Structures are given as structure tokens and as C-alpha cells.
PDB file of C-alpha atoms in Angstrom:
ATOM      1  CA  MET A   1      25.758 -15.319 -32.173  1.00  0.00           C
ATOM      2  CA  SER A   2      22.099 -14.789 -31.373  1.00  0.00           C
ATOM      3  CA  PRO A   3      21.043 -11.387 -30.028  1.00  0.00           C
ATOM      4  CA  TRP A   4      19.756 -10.631 -26.566  1.00  0.00           C
ATOM      5  CA  LEU A   5      16.025 -10.133 -26.147  1.00  0.00           C
ATOM      6  CA  VAL A   6      15.182  -7.571 -23.450  1.00  0.00           C
ATOM      7  CA  VAL A   7      11.459  -7.379 -22.707  1.00  0.00           C
ATOM      8  CA  GLY A   8       9.769  -4.608 -20.728  1.00  0.00           C
ATOM      9  CA  LEU A   9       6.428  -5.681 -19.293  1.00  0.00           C
ATOM     10  CA  GLY A  10       3.391  -3.433 -19.076  1.00  0.00           C
ATOM     11  CA  ASN A  11      -0.091  -2.822 -20.445  1.00  0.00           C
ATOM     12  CA  PRO A  12      -0.762  -1.087 -23.787  1.00  0.00           C
ATOM     13  CA  GLY A  13      -2.278   2.355 -24.207  1.00  0.00           C
ATOM     14  CA  PRO A  14      -1.769   5.830 -22.705  1.00  0.00           C
ATOM     15  CA  GLN A  15      -4.130   5.191 -19.768  1.00  0.00           C
ATOM     16  CA  TYR A  16      -1.627   2.631 -18.381  1.00  0.00           C
ATOM     17  CA  ALA A  17       1.629   4.357 -19.353  1.00  0.00           C
ATOM     18  CA  GLY A  18       2.308   5.873 -15.901  1.00  0.00           C
ATOM     19  CA  ASN A  19       1.201   2.821 -13.865  1.00  0.00           C
ATOM     20  CA  ARG A  20       3.529   0.987 -11.489  1.00  0.00           C
ATOM     21  CA  HIS A  21       2.788  -2.144 -13.563  1.00  0.00           C
ATOM     22  CA  ASN A  22       4.433  -0.450 -16.578  1.00  0.00           C
ATOM     23  CA  VAL A  23       7.799   0.253 -15.001  1.00  0.00           C
ATOM     24  CA  GLY A  24       9.417  -2.430 -17.196  1.00  0.00           C
ATOM     25  CA  GLN A  25       8.403  -0.524 -20.319  1.00  0.00           C
ATOM     26  CA  MET A  26       9.675   2.729 -18.760  1.00  0.00           C
ATOM     27  CA  VAL A  27      13.126   1.135 -18.365  1.00  0.00           C
ATOM     28  CA  LEU A  28      13.072   0.144 -22.051  1.00  0.00           C
ATOM     29  CA  ASP A  29      12.291   3.742 -23.027  1.00  0.00           C
ATOM     30  CA  VAL A  30      15.506   4.787 -21.223  1.00  0.00           C
ATOM     31  CA  LEU A  31      17.466   2.101 -23.076  1.00  0.00           C
ATOM     32  CA  ALA A  32      15.969   3.182 -26.410  1.00  0.00           C
ATOM     33  CA  ARG A  33      17.173   6.747 -25.755  1.00  0.00           C
ATOM     34  CA  ARG A  34      20.671   5.435 -25.042  1.00  0.00           C
ATOM     35  CA  MET A  35      20.576   3.523 -28.332  1.00  0.00           C
ATOM     36  CA  ASN A  36      19.318   6.633 -30.185  1.00  0.00           C
ATOM     37  CA  GLY A  37      16.516   4.553 -31.640  1.00  0.00           C
ATOM     38  CA  SER A  38      12.753   4.285 -31.625  1.00  0.00           C
ATOM     39  CA  PHE A  39      10.348   1.375 -31.400  1.00  0.00           C
ATOM     40  CA  THR A  40       8.532   0.051 -34.458  1.00  0.00           C
ATOM     41  CA  ALA A  41       5.563  -2.321 -34.651  1.00  0.00           C
ATOM     42  CA  HIS A  42       6.382  -6.015 -35.131  1.00  0.00           C
ATOM     43  CA  LYS A  43       4.004  -8.692 -36.400  1.00  0.00           C
ATOM     44  CA  ALA A  44       4.575 -10.599 -33.129  1.00  0.00           C
ATOM     45  CA  ARG A  45       2.247  -8.099 -31.394  1.00  0.00           C
ATOM     46  CA  ALA A  46       5.068  -6.054 -29.913  1.00  0.00           C
ATOM     47  CA  HIS A  47       7.031  -2.872 -30.501  1.00  0.00           C
ATOM     48  CA  VAL A  48      10.715  -3.557 -31.032  1.00  0.00           C
ATOM     49  CA  LEU A  49      14.048  -1.798 -31.415  1.00  0.00           C
ATOM     50  CA  ASP A  50      16.984  -3.721 -32.898  1.00  0.00           C
ATOM     51  CA  GLY A  51      20.451  -2.317 -32.221  1.00  0.00           C
ATOM     52  CA  ARG A  52      23.588  -2.455 -30.082  1.00  0.00           C
ATOM     53  CA  LEU A  53      23.759  -1.585 -26.411  1.00  0.00           C
ATOM     54  CA  GLY A  54      26.684  -0.583 -24.233  1.00  0.00           C
ATOM     55  CA  ILE A  55      30.425  -0.545 -24.821  1.00  0.00           C
ATOM     56  CA  LEU A  56      32.764  -3.514 -24.438  1.00  0.00           C
ATOM     57  CA  ALA A  57      36.464  -3.434 -23.527  1.00  0.00           C
ATOM     58  CA  GLY A  58      38.531  -1.433 -26.008  1.00  0.00           C
ATOM     59  CA  GLY A  59      35.572   0.710 -26.986  1.00  0.00           C
ATOM     60  CA  VAL A  60      33.959  -2.034 -29.064  1.00  0.00           C
ATOM     61  CA  PRO A  61      30.169  -1.589 -29.432  1.00  0.00           C
ATOM     62  CA  GLY A  62      28.172  -3.826 -27.113  1.00  0.00           C
ATOM     63  CA  PRO A  63      26.137  -6.863 -28.165  1.00  0.00           C
ATOM     64  CA  ARG A  64      23.154  -6.841 -30.460  1.00  0.00           C
ATOM     65  CA  VAL A  65      19.929  -6.509 -28.513  1.00  0.00           C
ATOM     66  CA  ILE A  66      16.242  -6.562 -29.390  1.00  0.00           C
ATOM     67  CA  LEU A  67      14.275  -4.319 -27.037  1.00  0.00           C
ATOM     68  CA  ALA A  68      10.636  -5.425 -26.982  1.00  0.00           C
ATOM     69  CA  LYS A  69       7.450  -4.057 -25.451  1.00  0.00           C
ATOM     70  CA  PRO A  70       4.549  -6.482 -25.965  1.00  0.00           C
ATOM     71  CA  SER A  71       1.473  -4.658 -27.250  1.00  0.00           C
ATOM     72  CA  THR A  72      -0.843  -7.167 -25.549  1.00  0.00           C
ATOM     73  CA  TYR A  73      -2.067  -6.960 -21.971  1.00  0.00           C
ATOM     74  CA  MET A  74       0.387  -8.005 -19.272  1.00  0.00           C
ATOM     75  CA  ASN A  75      -1.247 -11.351 -18.456  1.00  0.00           C
ATOM     76  CA  VAL A  76      -0.838 -12.581 -22.061  1.00  0.00           C
ATOM     77  CA  SER A  77       2.725 -11.310 -22.644  1.00  0.00           C
ATOM     78  CA  GLY A  78       3.998 -14.842 -23.227  1.00  0.00           C
ATOM     79  CA  GLY A  79       2.702 -15.167 -26.788  1.00  0.00           C
ATOM     80  CA  PRO A  80       4.575 -12.135 -28.167  1.00  0.00           C
ATOM     81  CA  VAL A  81       7.730 -12.987 -26.178  1.00  0.00           C
ATOM     82  CA  ALA A  82       7.815 -16.599 -27.416  1.00  0.00           C
ATOM     83  CA  THR A  83       7.147 -15.485 -31.007  1.00  0.00           C
ATOM     84  CA  LEU A  84       9.955 -12.897 -30.862  1.00  0.00           C
ATOM     85  CA  ALA A  85      12.372 -15.430 -29.336  1.00  0.00           C
ATOM     86  CA  GLN A  86      11.627 -17.802 -32.206  1.00  0.00           C
ATOM     87  CA  PHE A  87      11.772 -15.051 -34.852  1.00  0.00           C
ATOM     88  CA  TYR A  88      15.195 -13.774 -33.720  1.00  0.00           C
ATOM     89  CA  GLY A  89      16.599 -17.180 -32.714  1.00  0.00           C
ATOM     90  CA  VAL A  90      16.967 -16.227 -29.048  1.00  0.00           C
ATOM     91  CA  ASP A  91      17.536 -18.937 -26.441  1.00  0.00           C
ATOM     92  CA  PRO A  92      15.758 -18.373 -23.084  1.00  0.00           C
ATOM     93  CA  SER A  93      19.197 -17.903 -21.484  1.00  0.00           C
ATOM     94  CA  GLN A  94      19.530 -14.742 -23.646  1.00  0.00           C
ATOM     95  CA  LEU A  95      16.162 -13.372 -22.527  1.00  0.00           C
ATOM     96  CA  LEU A  96      15.968 -10.642 -19.874  1.00  0.00           C
ATOM     97  CA  VAL A  97      12.527  -9.568 -18.640  1.00  0.00           C
ATOM     98  CA  VAL A  98      12.173  -6.228 -16.798  1.00  0.00           C
ATOM     99  CA  HIS A  99       9.142  -6.097 -14.513  1.00  0.00           C
ATOM    100  CA  ASP A 100       7.551  -4.519 -11.449  1.00  0.00           C
ATOM    101  CA  GLU A 101       7.996  -6.343  -8.121  1.00  0.00           C
ATOM    102  CA  LEU A 102       5.649  -5.946  -5.143  1.00  0.00           C
ATOM    103  CA  ASP A 103       8.002  -7.845  -2.815  1.00  0.00           C
ATOM    104  CA  LEU A 104      10.776  -5.240  -3.122  1.00  0.00           C
ATOM    105  CA  PRO A 105      10.683  -1.727  -1.630  1.00  0.00           C
ATOM    106  CA  PRO A 106      10.367   1.151  -4.126  1.00  0.00           C
ATOM    107  CA  ASP A 107      13.620   2.098  -5.889  1.00  0.00           C
ATOM    108  CA  THR A 108      15.136  -1.360  -5.180  1.00  0.00           C
ATOM    109  CA  LEU A 109      16.515  -3.418  -8.068  1.00  0.00           C
ATOM    110  CA  ARG A 110      17.376  -7.118  -8.109  1.00  0.00           C
ATOM    111  CA  LEU A 111      18.679  -9.390 -10.859  1.00  0.00           C
ATOM    112  CA  LYS A 112      17.924 -13.096 -10.865  1.00  0.00           C
ATOM    113  CA  PHE A 113      17.970 -16.101 -13.167  1.00  0.00           C
ATOM    114  CA  GLY A 114      15.029 -18.491 -13.140  1.00  0.00           C
ATOM    115  CA  GLY A 115      12.928 -19.278 -10.087  1.00  0.00           C
ATOM    116  CA  GLY A 116       9.252 -18.683  -9.400  1.00  0.00           C
ATOM    117  CA  GLU A 117       7.036 -15.909 -10.737  1.00  0.00           C
ATOM    118  CA  GLY A 118       5.906 -14.605  -7.329  1.00  0.00           C
ATOM    119  CA  GLY A 119       2.293 -14.291  -8.485  1.00  0.00           C
ATOM    120  CA  HIS A 120       3.286 -12.040 -11.416  1.00  0.00           C
ATOM    121  CA  ASN A 121       0.893 -12.840 -14.282  1.00  0.00           C
ATOM    122  CA  GLY A 122       3.216 -11.470 -16.960  1.00  0.00           C
ATOM    123  CA  LEU A 123       6.050 -13.764 -15.880  1.00  0.00           C
ATOM    124  CA  ARG A 124       3.681 -16.717 -15.524  1.00  0.00           C
ATOM    125  CA  SER A 125       2.486 -16.221 -19.104  1.00  0.00           C
ATOM    126  CA  ILE A 126       6.073 -16.028 -20.404  1.00  0.00           C
ATOM    127  CA  SER A 127       7.123 -19.174 -18.515  1.00  0.00           C
ATOM    128  CA  ASN A 128       4.084 -21.054 -19.851  1.00  0.00           C
ATOM    129  CA  PHE A 129       4.739 -20.083 -23.475  1.00  0.00           C
ATOM    130  CA  LEU A 130       8.496 -20.732 -23.296  1.00  0.00           C
ATOM    131  CA  GLY A 131       8.047 -23.980 -21.378  1.00  0.00           C
ATOM    132  CA  THR A 132      10.760 -22.913 -18.924  1.00  0.00           C
ATOM    133  CA  LYS A 133      11.383 -20.517 -16.037  1.00  0.00           C
ATOM    134  CA  ASP A 134      15.088 -20.362 -16.888  1.00  0.00           C
ATOM    135  CA  TYR A 135      15.450 -16.799 -18.105  1.00  0.00           C
ATOM    136  CA  LEU A 136      16.768 -13.598 -16.549  1.00  0.00           C
ATOM    137  CA  ARG A 137      14.637 -11.101 -14.672  1.00  0.00           C
ATOM    138  CA  LEU A 138      15.341  -7.565 -13.541  1.00  0.00           C
ATOM    139  CA  ARG A 139      12.916  -6.899 -10.695  1.00  0.00           C
ATOM    140  CA  VAL A 140      12.063  -3.238 -10.127  1.00  0.00           C
ATOM    141  CA  GLY A 141      10.606  -2.715  -6.654  1.00  0.00           C
ATOM    142  CA  VAL A 142       7.290  -0.868  -6.362  1.00  0.00           C
ATOM    143  CA  GLY A 143       6.555  -1.853  -2.741  1.00  0.00           C
ATOM    144  CA  ARG A 144       3.402  -3.216  -1.175  1.00  0.00           C
ATOM    145  CA  PRO A 145       0.015  -1.452  -1.367  1.00  0.00           C
ATOM    146  CA  PRO A 146      -0.909   0.705   1.619  1.00  0.00           C
ATOM    147  CA  GLY A 147      -3.549  -0.449   4.095  1.00  0.00           C
ATOM    148  CA  ARG A 148      -6.040  -2.870   2.625  1.00  0.00           C
ATOM    149  CA  MET A 149      -5.695  -1.787  -0.999  1.00  0.00           C
ATOM    150  CA  ASP A 150      -5.821  -4.715  -3.399  1.00  0.00           C
ATOM    151  CA  ALA A 151      -2.466  -5.479  -5.053  1.00  0.00           C
ATOM    152  CA  ALA A 152      -4.068  -5.470  -8.528  1.00  0.00           C
ATOM    153  CA  ASP A 153      -5.508  -1.979  -7.939  1.00  0.00           C
ATOM    154  CA  TYR A 154      -2.179  -0.772  -6.571  1.00  0.00           C
ATOM    155  CA  VAL A 155      -0.068  -1.792  -9.581  1.00  0.00           C
ATOM    156  CA  LEU A 156      -2.638  -0.299 -11.972  1.00  0.00           C
ATOM    157  CA  ARG A 157      -2.263   3.145 -10.375  1.00  0.00           C
ATOM    158  CA  ASP A 158       0.250   5.772 -11.398  1.00  0.00           C
ATOM    159  CA  PHE A 159       3.309   6.422  -9.290  1.00  0.00           C
ATOM    160  CA  SER A 160       2.626   9.047  -6.621  1.00  0.00           C
ATOM    161  CA  PRO A 161       4.287  12.497  -6.950  1.00  0.00           C
ATOM    162  CA  ALA A 162       6.769  11.536  -4.199  1.00  0.00           C
ATOM    163  CA  GLU A 163       7.628   8.276  -5.989  1.00  0.00           C
ATOM    164  CA  ARG A 164       7.971  10.060  -9.328  1.00  0.00           C
ATOM    165  CA  ALA A 165      10.633  12.320  -7.808  1.00  0.00           C
ATOM    166  CA  GLU A 166      12.856   9.232  -7.317  1.00  0.00           C
ATOM    167  CA  LEU A 167      11.687   7.282 -10.339  1.00  0.00           C
ATOM    168  CA  GLY A 168      14.009   8.876 -12.907  1.00  0.00           C
ATOM    169  CA  VAL A 169      17.094   7.759 -10.958  1.00  0.00           C
ATOM    170  CA  THR A 170      15.703   4.237 -10.523  1.00  0.00           C
ATOM    171  CA  LEU A 171      14.977   3.911 -14.260  1.00  0.00           C
ATOM    172  CA  GLU A 172      18.535   5.002 -15.147  1.00  0.00           C
ATOM    173  CA  GLU A 173      19.979   2.533 -12.615  1.00  0.00           C
ATOM    174  CA  ALA A 174      17.782  -0.216 -14.037  1.00  0.00           C
ATOM    175  CA  ALA A 175      18.995   0.613 -17.555  1.00  0.00           C
ATOM    176  CA  ASP A 176      22.590   0.446 -16.251  1.00  0.00           C
ATOM    177  CA  ALA A 177      21.864  -2.997 -14.803  1.00  0.00           C
ATOM    178  CA  VAL A 178      20.547  -4.240 -18.168  1.00  0.00           C
ATOM    179  CA  GLU A 179      23.671  -2.921 -19.923  1.00  0.00           C
ATOM    180  CA  GLU A 180      25.921  -4.595 -17.355  1.00  0.00           C
ATOM    181  CA  VAL A 181      24.223  -7.989 -17.769  1.00  0.00           C
ATOM    182  CA  LEU A 182      24.780  -7.784 -21.514  1.00  0.00           C
ATOM    183  CA  THR A 183      28.377  -6.534 -21.379  1.00  0.00           C
ATOM    184  CA  LEU A 184      29.778  -7.995 -18.113  1.00  0.00           C
ATOM    185  CA  GLY A 185      27.588 -11.048 -17.498  1.00  0.00           C
ATOM    186  CA  LEU A 186      25.012 -11.777 -14.805  1.00  0.00           C
ATOM    187  CA  GLU A 187      27.395 -12.479 -11.905  1.00  0.00           C
ATOM    188  CA  LYS A 188      29.340  -9.237 -12.228  1.00  0.00           C
ATOM    189  CA  ALA A 189      26.163  -7.246 -12.818  1.00  0.00           C
ATOM    190  CA  GLN A 190      24.571  -8.812  -9.703  1.00  0.00           C
ATOM    191  CA  GLN A 191      27.688  -8.103  -7.664  1.00  0.00           C
ATOM    192  CA  ARG A 192      27.708  -4.434  -8.619  1.00  0.00           C
ATOM    193  CA  LEU A 193      23.961  -3.948  -8.267  1.00  0.00           C
ATOM    194  CA  HIS A 194      23.415  -5.881  -5.041  1.00  0.00           C
ATOM    195  CA  THR A 195      26.592  -4.581  -3.343  1.00  0.00           C
ATOM    196  CA  ALA A 196      25.707  -0.976  -4.168  1.00  0.00           C
ATOM    197  CA  ALA A 197      22.230  -1.529  -2.739  1.00  0.00           C
ATOM    198  CA  SER A 198      23.322  -3.004   0.595  1.00  0.00           C
TER     199      SER A 198
END
């Protein structure tokens, strides 16, 4: 059976590491800690970690998963993602992309399969390279910019001190949601996540 490919979107380099736009990569760092592994450079222009995630019924180790952080800029994430999917033999239905979402309040998480990209350039690039929008997304809410601030400026700023106080919990909950998709399936994971949030 082919592995899962879980992609955390963001921009490369330390100057972007704390940005709202990089929250997808922050979630992958939490997952890497849970897997007791570290990322290594891949020729597909990404950093990857290949291992097992979660526990299935009876204490059986969870499915094989490739965690991937593209090392390109966000708006050209599609090339590395498509190359990794081909390299590991991953069907788009086994792809889960973790990304920031302006249309959700901070600390809100939503799982969905397919649909539009909502103006998100990273998702648009992935859909273009894969030739389909039919893959899973974990949307991590960062909220709308205050006042008249441009959305692009807003997502390229670090989380505020007040937001950072809550961020650790949100990242752990997002990592839980990824694990649940892989071990329980999308419907059950959505039920748990969306019921808990309401």
C-alpha cells in the first residue's frame, strides 16, 4: 500500500519561520517530534521524514507517512509536491496539505477534501501540478488582517505575542487531526474535530 504524503506549506529560511504563512510547516515539526525523527533534504526540493505515525487498534503502529516541507517558496510548492507524489507512488487521495487559512478565525481547524483554493497560492500551485483539486486539506485559521492591512503582508508577519500564547495548543490539535485522518479516516476525523469546535 502506498504511503501517505503530508505536506506542510510555508516559505524557506529563518526569516519566514515564525510567519502565519508557515503554520503548515510548524504542524509538521510537531508531527516529526511525535515520530522521533528529523527532516532530511530530498532531491525533489523538499525536506522529508519517512516513518510511521499514530497507533491503530490493538497497538499496531500507524500507517507509513512521508512528511514533507517544500524548500521552494509557497507559490511554487506544486513542483516539489508533484515530484514527491510520483517518487513515493502517492495518489492524490493519499495527499494531505496543511496550510494557513485567512477565512477561519485564529485557532480554528477544518478538514476538507477537494474544493477551491480560496486564493491560496500554495494550494493553487499544487492543484495545477497535480492536475486535480481532489486531495485533503487541513486548514489552520489565522484570521483576517486588521484594518486595511494587505492580506499578503499579514500572512508574512510573525504571530503576535497573544497569538503565540495559544499557538502551541493549536499546533498539537492540528497534529492530532492529521493522525486521526491517517488512522481513523477523514469522516471520523472531521466528526471529532468539527464537533469539538462547535
